[in-house]
Amino acid sequence: GQQVMQIPQYQHVQEGEDFTTYCNSSTTLSNIQWYKQRPGGHPVFLIQLVKSGEVKKQKRLTFQFGEAKKNSSLHITATQTTDVGTYFCAGTNTGTASKLTFGTGTRLQVTL
Amino acid sequence: NAGVTQTPKFQVLKTGQSMTLQCAQDMNHNSMYWYRQDPGMGLRLIYYSASEGTTDKGEVPNGYNVSRLNKREFSLRLESAAPSQTSVYFCAARSVNEQFFGPGTRLTVL
């Protein structure tokens, strides 16, 4: 079945440093979504990417979808303590539009 | 407008006991999902319902059953709980582009 891996599993940065998490799928995706989960909370939708090579920005967050639609990345510029949490990518395959396959997640810790 | 609600928030069961996790949404979405979340493994899909009256297996359906009672409600049942089912369970409802998650149920099976 489809597998979605994320690296790194965990990253600890100092406030102000940049952070990137990478997402790789074993199959070609029709779209990819990103979610953030705060400690003790539930996943919250951040963004969806659909087109090959697409880049979207939300303030300090930059999301990319690979040309082959098998990988994606999330980059945070100048992290803040409010960025703490686990970031998940989640992909949908063509023909299984109802189902998302979640990545393993990257836990981000930010200290002052 | 509560979004997606789940009950209970916490539950402790003994091996072999049964229970039903309840989920309801007030957003009028067709598709609903049940996931489990274990440390280091992300969210894994147990069952989903693309529309009222239909249910399908996800990645890890063994040991679970579901009921899509109506458009609002989607319940998950453990007939005979096992320690391997200790996890956090999330229900979600899907709009066009995103899934909205409930607050989760933390289940411990002793």
CSV table of C-alpha atoms in Angstrom, one decimal, chain B:
chain,number,residue,atom,x,y,z
B,1,ASN,CA,-21.2,25.7,15.8
B,2,ALA,CA,-19.2,22.9,17.5
B,3,GLY,CA,-17.6,21.4,14.4
B,4,VAL,CA,-16.7,17.8,15.2
B,5,THR,CA,-17.4,16.4,18.7
B,6,GLN,CA,-16.3,13.2,20.2
B,7,THR,CA,-17.3,11.3,23.4
B,8,PRO,CA,-15.9,10.2,25.7
B,9,LYS,CA,-12.6,12.2,26.1
B,10,PHE,CA,-11.0,9.5,28.2
B,11,GLN,CA,-11.8,5.8,28.7
B,12,VAL,CA,-10.1,2.9,30.5
B,13,LEU,CA,-11.2,-0.6,29.6
B,14,LYS,CA,-10.2,-4.1,30.6
B,15,THR,CA,-9.2,-6.6,28.0
B,16,GLY,CA,-12.3,-8.2,26.4
B,17,GLN,CA,-14.7,-5.3,27.3
B,18,SER,CA,-16.6,-3.6,24.5
B,19,MET,CA,-17.3,0.1,24.0
B,20,THR,CA,-18.5,2.5,21.3
B,21,LEU,CA,-16.8,5.8,20.6
B,22,GLN,CA,-19.2,8.5,19.4
B,23,CYS,CA,-18.6,11.2,16.8
B,24,ALA,CA,-20.9,13.9,15.5
B,25,GLN,CA,-20.5,16.8,13.1
B,26,ASP,CA,-22.6,19.8,12.5
B,27,MET,CA,-21.0,21.0,9.3
B,28,ASN,CA,-23.2,18.9,6.9
B,29,HIS,CA,-20.2,17.2,5.3
B,30,ASN,CA,-20.7,13.9,3.5
B,31,SER,CA,-17.4,12.1,4.4
B,32,MET,CA,-16.3,11.1,7.9
B,33,TYR,CA,-13.3,9.2,9.1
B,34,TRP,CA,-11.9,7.4,12.1
B,35,TYR,CA,-8.1,7.4,12.8
B,36,ARG,CA,-5.9,6.1,15.5
B,37,GLN,CA,-2.7,7.9,16.5
B,38,ASP,CA,0.2,6.1,18.1
B,39,PRO,CA,3.6,7.5,19.0
B,40,GLY,CA,5.9,7.7,16.0
B,41,MET,CA,3.3,6.4,13.6
B,42,GLY,CA,1.2,9.4,12.6
B,43,LEU,CA,-2.5,8.9,12.0
B,44,ARG,CA,-3.7,5.6,10.6
B,45,LEU,CA,-7.1,5.3,9.0
B,46,ILE,CA,-9.4,2.7,10.6
B,47,TYR,CA,-12.6,3.1,8.7
B,48,TYR,CA,-14.2,5.9,6.6
B,49,SER,CA,-17.7,6.7,5.3
B,50,ALA,CA,-17.8,8.6,2.0
B,51,SER,CA,-21.5,9.3,2.4
B,52,GLU,CA,-24.4,8.4,4.5
B,53,GLY,CA,-25.1,4.7,4.2
B,54,THR,CA,-21.7,3.7,3.1
B,55,THR,CA,-18.6,2.6,5.0
B,56,ASP,CA,-15.2,1.3,3.9
B,57,LYS,CA,-12.1,-0.2,5.5
B,58,GLY,CA,-9.0,1.8,5.9
B,59,GLU,CA,-5.5,0.8,6.7
B,60,VAL,CA,-6.1,-0.9,10.2
B,61,PRO,CA,-9.7,-2.1,10.4
B,62,ASN,CA,-9.2,-5.3,12.3
B,63,GLY,CA,-10.9,-5.4,15.7
B,64,TYR,CA,-13.2,-2.5,14.9
B,65,ASN,CA,-16.7,-1.9,13.5
B,66,VAL,CA,-18.4,1.3,12.4
B,67,SER,CA,-21.9,2.7,11.9
B,68,ARG,CA,-22.9,5.7,9.9
B,69,LEU,CA,-26.1,6.3,11.7
B,70,ASN,CA,-27.0,9.4,9.7
B,71,LYS,CA,-25.2,12.2,8.0
B,72,ARG,CA,-24.2,13.7,11.4
B,73,GLU,CA,-23.0,10.7,13.3
B,74,PHE,CA,-20.3,8.1,12.8
B,75,SER,CA,-19.5,5.7,15.6
B,76,LEU,CA,-16.6,3.3,16.2
B,77,ARG,CA,-17.1,0.1,18.1
B,78,LEU,CA,-14.6,-2.1,19.8
B,79,GLU,CA,-16.3,-5.5,20.4
B,80,SER,CA,-13.5,-7.1,22.5
B,81,ALA,CA,-10.9,-4.6,23.5
B,82,ALA,CA,-7.2,-5.6,23.4
B,83,PRO,CA,-4.1,-3.8,24.9
B,84,SER,CA,-2.9,-3.2,21.3
B,85,GLN,CA,-5.9,-0.9,20.8
B,86,THR,CA,-4.6,1.5,23.4
B,87,SER,CA,-4.3,4.7,21.4
B,88,VAL,CA,-5.8,8.1,20.8
B,89,TYR,CA,-8.7,8.0,18.4
B,90,PHE,CA,-9.7,10.9,16.2
B,91,CYS,CA,-12.8,11.4,14.2
B,92,ALA,CA,-12.8,13.7,11.2
B,93,ALA,CA,-15.3,15.2,8.7
B,94,ARG,CA,-14.1,16.3,5.3
B,95,SER,CA,-15.1,19.4,3.3
B,96,VAL,CA,-13.9,19.9,-0.3
B,97,ASN,CA,-10.2,20.5,0.6
B,98,GLU,CA,-9.6,19.8,4.3
B,99,GLN,CA,-10.5,17.4,7.1
B,100,PHE,CA,-11.8,18.8,10.4
B,101,PHE,CA,-10.8,16.8,13.4
B,102,GLY,CA,-12.6,16.2,16.7
B,103,PRO,CA,-10.7,16.6,20.0
B,104,GLY,CA,-9.9,12.9,20.3
B,105,THR,CA,-10.6,10.1,22.7
B,106,ARG,CA,-7.7,8.7,24.8
B,107,LEU,CA,-8.3,5.0,25.3
B,108,THR,CA,-6.3,2.7,27.5
B,109,VAL,CA,-6.9,-1.0,27.5
B,110,LEU,CA,-5.5,-2.9,30.5
